[in-house]
Each structure stands twice: as C-alpha cells, then as structure tokens.
Tab-separated table of N, CA and C in Angstrom:
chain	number	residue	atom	x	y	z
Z	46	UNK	N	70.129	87.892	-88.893
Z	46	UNK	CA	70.019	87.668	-90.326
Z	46	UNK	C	69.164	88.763	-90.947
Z	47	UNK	N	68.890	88.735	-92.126
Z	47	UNK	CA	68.236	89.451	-92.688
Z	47	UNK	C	67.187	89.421	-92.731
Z	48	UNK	N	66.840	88.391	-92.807
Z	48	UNK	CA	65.123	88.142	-92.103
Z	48	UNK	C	64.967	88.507	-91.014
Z	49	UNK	N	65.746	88.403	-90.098
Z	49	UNK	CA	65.163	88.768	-88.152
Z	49	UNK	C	65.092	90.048	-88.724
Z	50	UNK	N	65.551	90.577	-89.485
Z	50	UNK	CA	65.887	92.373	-89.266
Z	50	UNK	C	64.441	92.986	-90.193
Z	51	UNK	N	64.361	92.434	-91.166
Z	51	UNK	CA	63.121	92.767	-91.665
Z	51	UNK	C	61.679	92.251	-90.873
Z	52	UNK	N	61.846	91.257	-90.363
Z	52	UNK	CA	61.067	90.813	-89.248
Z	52	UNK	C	60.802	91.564	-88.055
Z	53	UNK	N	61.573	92.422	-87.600
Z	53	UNK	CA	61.287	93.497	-86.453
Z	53	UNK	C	61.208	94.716	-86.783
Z	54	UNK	N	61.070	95.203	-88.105
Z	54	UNK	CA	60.834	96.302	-89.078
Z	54	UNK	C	59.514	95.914	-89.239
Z	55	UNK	N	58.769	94.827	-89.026
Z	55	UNK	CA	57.386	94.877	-89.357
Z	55	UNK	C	57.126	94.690	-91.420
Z	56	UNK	N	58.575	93.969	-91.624
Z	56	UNK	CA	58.397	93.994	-93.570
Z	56	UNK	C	58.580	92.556	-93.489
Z	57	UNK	N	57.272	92.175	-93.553
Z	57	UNK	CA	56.998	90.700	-93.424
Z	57	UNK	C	57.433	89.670	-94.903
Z	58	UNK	N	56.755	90.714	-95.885
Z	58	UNK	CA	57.038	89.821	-97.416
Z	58	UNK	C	58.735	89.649	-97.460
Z	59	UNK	N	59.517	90.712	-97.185
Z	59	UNK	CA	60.644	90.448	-97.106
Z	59	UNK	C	61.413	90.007	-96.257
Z	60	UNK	N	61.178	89.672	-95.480
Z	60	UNK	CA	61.821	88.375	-94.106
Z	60	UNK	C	61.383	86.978	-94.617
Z	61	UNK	N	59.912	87.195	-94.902
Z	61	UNK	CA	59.401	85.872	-95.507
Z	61	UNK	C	60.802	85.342	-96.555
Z	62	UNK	N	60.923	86.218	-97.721
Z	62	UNK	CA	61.762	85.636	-99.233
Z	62	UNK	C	63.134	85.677	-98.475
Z	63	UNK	N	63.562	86.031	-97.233
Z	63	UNK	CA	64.744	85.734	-96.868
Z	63	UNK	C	64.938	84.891	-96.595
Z	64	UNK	N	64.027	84.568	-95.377
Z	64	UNK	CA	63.902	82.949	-95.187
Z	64	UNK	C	63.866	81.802	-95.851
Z	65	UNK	N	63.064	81.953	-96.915
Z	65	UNK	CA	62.489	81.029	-97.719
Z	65	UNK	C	63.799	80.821	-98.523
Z	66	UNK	N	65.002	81.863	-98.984
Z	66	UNK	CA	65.869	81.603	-99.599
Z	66	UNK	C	67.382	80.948	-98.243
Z	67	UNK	N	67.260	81.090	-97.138
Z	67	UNK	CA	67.954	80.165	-96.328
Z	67	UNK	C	67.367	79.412	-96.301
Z	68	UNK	N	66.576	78.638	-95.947
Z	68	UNK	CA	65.765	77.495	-96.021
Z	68	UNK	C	66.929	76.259	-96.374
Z	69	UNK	N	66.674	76.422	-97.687
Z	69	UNK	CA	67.168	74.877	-98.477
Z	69	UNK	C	68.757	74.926	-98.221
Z	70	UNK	N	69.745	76.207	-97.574
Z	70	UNK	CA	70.809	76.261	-97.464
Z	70	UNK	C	71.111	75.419	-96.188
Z	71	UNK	N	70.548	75.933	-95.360
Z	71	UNK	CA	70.779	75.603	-94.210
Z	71	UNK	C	70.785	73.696	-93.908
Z	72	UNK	N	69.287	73.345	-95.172
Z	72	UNK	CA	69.042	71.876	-95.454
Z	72	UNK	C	70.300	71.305	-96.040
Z	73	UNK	N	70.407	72.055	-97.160
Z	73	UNK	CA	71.725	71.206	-97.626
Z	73	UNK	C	72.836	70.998	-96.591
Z	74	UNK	N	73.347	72.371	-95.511
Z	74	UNK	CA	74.281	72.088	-95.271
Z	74	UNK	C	74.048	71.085	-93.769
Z	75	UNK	N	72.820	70.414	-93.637
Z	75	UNK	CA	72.527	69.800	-92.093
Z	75	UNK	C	72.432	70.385	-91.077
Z	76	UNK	N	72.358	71.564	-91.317
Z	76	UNK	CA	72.075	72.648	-89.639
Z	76	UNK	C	70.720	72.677	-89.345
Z	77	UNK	N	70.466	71.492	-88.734
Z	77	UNK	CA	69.039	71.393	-88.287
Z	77	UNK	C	68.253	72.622	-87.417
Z	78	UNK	N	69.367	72.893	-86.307
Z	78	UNK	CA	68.864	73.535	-85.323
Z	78	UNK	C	68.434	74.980	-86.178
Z	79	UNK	N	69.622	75.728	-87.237
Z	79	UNK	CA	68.952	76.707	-88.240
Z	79	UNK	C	67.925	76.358	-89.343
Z	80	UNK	N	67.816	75.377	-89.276
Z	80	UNK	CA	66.594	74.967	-90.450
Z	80	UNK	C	65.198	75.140	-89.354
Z	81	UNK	N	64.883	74.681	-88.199
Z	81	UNK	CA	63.905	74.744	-87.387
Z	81	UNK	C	63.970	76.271	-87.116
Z	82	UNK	N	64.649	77.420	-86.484
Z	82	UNK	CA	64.645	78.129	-86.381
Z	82	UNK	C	64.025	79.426	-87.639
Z	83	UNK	N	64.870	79.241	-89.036
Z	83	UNK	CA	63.943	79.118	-89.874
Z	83	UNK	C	62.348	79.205	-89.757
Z	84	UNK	N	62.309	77.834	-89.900
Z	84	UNK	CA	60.695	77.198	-90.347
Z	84	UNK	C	60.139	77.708	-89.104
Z	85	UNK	N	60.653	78.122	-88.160
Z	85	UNK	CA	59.905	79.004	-86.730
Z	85	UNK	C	59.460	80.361	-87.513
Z	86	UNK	N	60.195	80.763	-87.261
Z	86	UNK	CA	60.260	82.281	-87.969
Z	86	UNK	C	59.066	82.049	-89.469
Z	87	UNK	N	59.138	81.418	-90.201
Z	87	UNK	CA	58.381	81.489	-91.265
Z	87	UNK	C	56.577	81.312	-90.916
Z	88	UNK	N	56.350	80.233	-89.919
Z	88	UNK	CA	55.475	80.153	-89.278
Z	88	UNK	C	55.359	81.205	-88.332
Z	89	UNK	N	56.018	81.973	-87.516
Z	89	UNK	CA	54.979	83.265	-86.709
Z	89	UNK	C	54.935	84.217	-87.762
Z	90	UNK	N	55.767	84.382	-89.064
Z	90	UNK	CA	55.088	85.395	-89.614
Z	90	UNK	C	53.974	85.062	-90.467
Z	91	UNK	N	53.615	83.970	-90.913
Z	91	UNK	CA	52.242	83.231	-90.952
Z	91	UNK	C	51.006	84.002	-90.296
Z	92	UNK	N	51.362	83.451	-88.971
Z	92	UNK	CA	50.439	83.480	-87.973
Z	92	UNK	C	50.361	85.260	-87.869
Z	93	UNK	N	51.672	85.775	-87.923
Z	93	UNK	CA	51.159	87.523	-87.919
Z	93	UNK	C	50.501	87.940	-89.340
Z	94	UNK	N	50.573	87.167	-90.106
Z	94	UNK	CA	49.798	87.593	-91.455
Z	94	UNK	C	48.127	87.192	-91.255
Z	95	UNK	N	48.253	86.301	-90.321
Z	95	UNK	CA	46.553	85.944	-90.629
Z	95	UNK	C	46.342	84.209	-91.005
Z	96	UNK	N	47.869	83.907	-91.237
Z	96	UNK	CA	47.591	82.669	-91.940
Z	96	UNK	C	47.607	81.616	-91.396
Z	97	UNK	N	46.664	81.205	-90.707
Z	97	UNK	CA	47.188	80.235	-90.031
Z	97	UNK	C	47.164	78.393	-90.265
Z	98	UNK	N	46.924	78.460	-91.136
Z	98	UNK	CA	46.732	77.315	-92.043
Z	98	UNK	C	48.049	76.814	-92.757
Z	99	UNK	N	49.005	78.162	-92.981
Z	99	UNK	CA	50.098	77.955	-93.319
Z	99	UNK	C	50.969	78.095	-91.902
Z	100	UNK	N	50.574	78.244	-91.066
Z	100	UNK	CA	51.743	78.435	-90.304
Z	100	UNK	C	51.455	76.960	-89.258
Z	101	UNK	N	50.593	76.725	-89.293
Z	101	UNK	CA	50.448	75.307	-88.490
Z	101	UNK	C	51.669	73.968	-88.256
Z	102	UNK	N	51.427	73.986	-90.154
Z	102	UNK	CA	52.292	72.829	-90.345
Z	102	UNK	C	53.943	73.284	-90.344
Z	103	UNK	N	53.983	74.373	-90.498
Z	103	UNK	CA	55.561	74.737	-90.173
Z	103	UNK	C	56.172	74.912	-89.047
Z	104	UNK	N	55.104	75.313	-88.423
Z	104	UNK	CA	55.328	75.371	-87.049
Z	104	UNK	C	55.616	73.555	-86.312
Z	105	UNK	N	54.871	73.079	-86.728
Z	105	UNK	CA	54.514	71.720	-86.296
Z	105	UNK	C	56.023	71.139	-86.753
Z	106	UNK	N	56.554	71.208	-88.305
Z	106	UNK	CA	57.705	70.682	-88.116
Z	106	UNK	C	58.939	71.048	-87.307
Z	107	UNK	N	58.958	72.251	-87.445
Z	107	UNK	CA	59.885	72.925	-86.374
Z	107	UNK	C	60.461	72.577	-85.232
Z	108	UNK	N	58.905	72.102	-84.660
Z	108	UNK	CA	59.070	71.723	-83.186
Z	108	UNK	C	59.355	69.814	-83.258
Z	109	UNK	N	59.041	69.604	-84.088
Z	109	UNK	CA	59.689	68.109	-84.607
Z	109	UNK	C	61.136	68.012	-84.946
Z	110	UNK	N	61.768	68.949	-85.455
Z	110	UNK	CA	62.948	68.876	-85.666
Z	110	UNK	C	63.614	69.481	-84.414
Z	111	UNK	N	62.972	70.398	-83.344
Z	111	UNK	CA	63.988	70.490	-82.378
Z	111	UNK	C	64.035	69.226	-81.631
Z	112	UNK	N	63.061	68.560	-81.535
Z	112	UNK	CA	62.938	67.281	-80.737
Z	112	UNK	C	63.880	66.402	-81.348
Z	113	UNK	N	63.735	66.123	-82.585
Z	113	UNK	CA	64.751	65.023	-82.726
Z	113	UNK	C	66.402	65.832	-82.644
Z	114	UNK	N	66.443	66.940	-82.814
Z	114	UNK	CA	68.019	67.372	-82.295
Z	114	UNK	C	68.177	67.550	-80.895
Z	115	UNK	N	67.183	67.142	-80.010
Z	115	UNK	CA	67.835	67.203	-78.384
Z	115	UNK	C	67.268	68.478	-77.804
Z	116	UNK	N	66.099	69.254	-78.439
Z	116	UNK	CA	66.177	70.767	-77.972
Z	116	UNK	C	64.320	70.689	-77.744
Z	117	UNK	N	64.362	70.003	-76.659
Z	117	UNK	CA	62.778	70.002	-76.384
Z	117	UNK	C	61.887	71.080	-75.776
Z	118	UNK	N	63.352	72.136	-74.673
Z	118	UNK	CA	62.888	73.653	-74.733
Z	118	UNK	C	62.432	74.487	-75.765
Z	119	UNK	N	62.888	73.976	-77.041
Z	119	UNK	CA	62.939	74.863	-78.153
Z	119	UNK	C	61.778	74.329	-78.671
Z	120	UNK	N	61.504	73.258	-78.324
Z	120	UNK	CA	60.573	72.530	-78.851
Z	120	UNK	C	58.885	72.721	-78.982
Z	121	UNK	N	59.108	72.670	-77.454
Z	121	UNK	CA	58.209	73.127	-76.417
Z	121	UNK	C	57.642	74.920	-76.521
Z	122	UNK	N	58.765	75.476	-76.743
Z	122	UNK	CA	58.473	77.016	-77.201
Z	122	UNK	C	57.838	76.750	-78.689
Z	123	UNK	N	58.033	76.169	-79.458
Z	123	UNK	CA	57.568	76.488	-81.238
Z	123	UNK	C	55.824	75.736	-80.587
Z	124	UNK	N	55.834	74.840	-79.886
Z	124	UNK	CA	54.764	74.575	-80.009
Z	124	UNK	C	53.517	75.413	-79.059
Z	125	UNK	N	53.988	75.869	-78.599
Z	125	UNK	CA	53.634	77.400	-78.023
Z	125	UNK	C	52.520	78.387	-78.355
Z	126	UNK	N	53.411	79.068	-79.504
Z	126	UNK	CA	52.830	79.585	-80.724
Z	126	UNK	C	51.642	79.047	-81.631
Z	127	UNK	N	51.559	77.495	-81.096
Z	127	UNK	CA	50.754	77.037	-82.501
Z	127	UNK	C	49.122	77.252	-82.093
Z	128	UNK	N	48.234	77.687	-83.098
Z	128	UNK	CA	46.468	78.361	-82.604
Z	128	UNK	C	45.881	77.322	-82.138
C-alpha cells in the first residue's frame, strides 16, 4: 500500500494520513484482519515517532482484533511491539 511504501522511505507523516485514510474503509467494508494490520502499522509508527502513549492503545486494539479473528500469531506479534 501506500503507506507500507512511505513507511520504508522513512516518511512517517505520510504513511501515517494513508493509513488513517484506509482505516474507516477497510471498517466499513469488515476486513478486520486489514483494519488490525492498519491500526499495527499506525501504532509502530507511533512508537518510531516517540509516541508512545499513542501507540499503546492502538497497538492494544490490534492485537484484540487479531484475537477475536482467529490470528493469535498475529496477535501475539502486535503485542510484541507494545513498551
């Protein structure tokens, strides 16, 4: 996506507004597993900004939503990451 790509370019504000604009798409359309993946991604670039106050709780849902979709590896990895 366009976020991963600005995301490994090191252009954080703009992966961030990519994300943030899939976000509610992905919600509307029920793709949980891309909505967590998402809210992953939004939370480590949090955490690479410094923020970790914001990236806690995103992180935290993340790994809540892989759990309730069956993906406790994935799960288990978001919670990983968390400080």
């Amino acid at each position: 996506s366009l976020g991963d790509l600005a995301y490994v370019q090191n252009r954080y504000q703009e992966a961030v507004n990519s994300y943030q604009q899939a976000l509610p798409i992905f919600r509307r359309l029920g793709t949980r597993a891309a909505e967590a993946s998402c809210l992953q991604s939004i939370g480590l670039l949090a955490l690479a900004e410094g923020r970790r106050d914001d990236a806690i709780p995103t992180l935290t849902e993340a790994a809540r939503i892989y759990d309730v979709i069956g993906l406790p590896h994935q799960a288990e990895k978001t919670r990983s990451y968390l400080p």
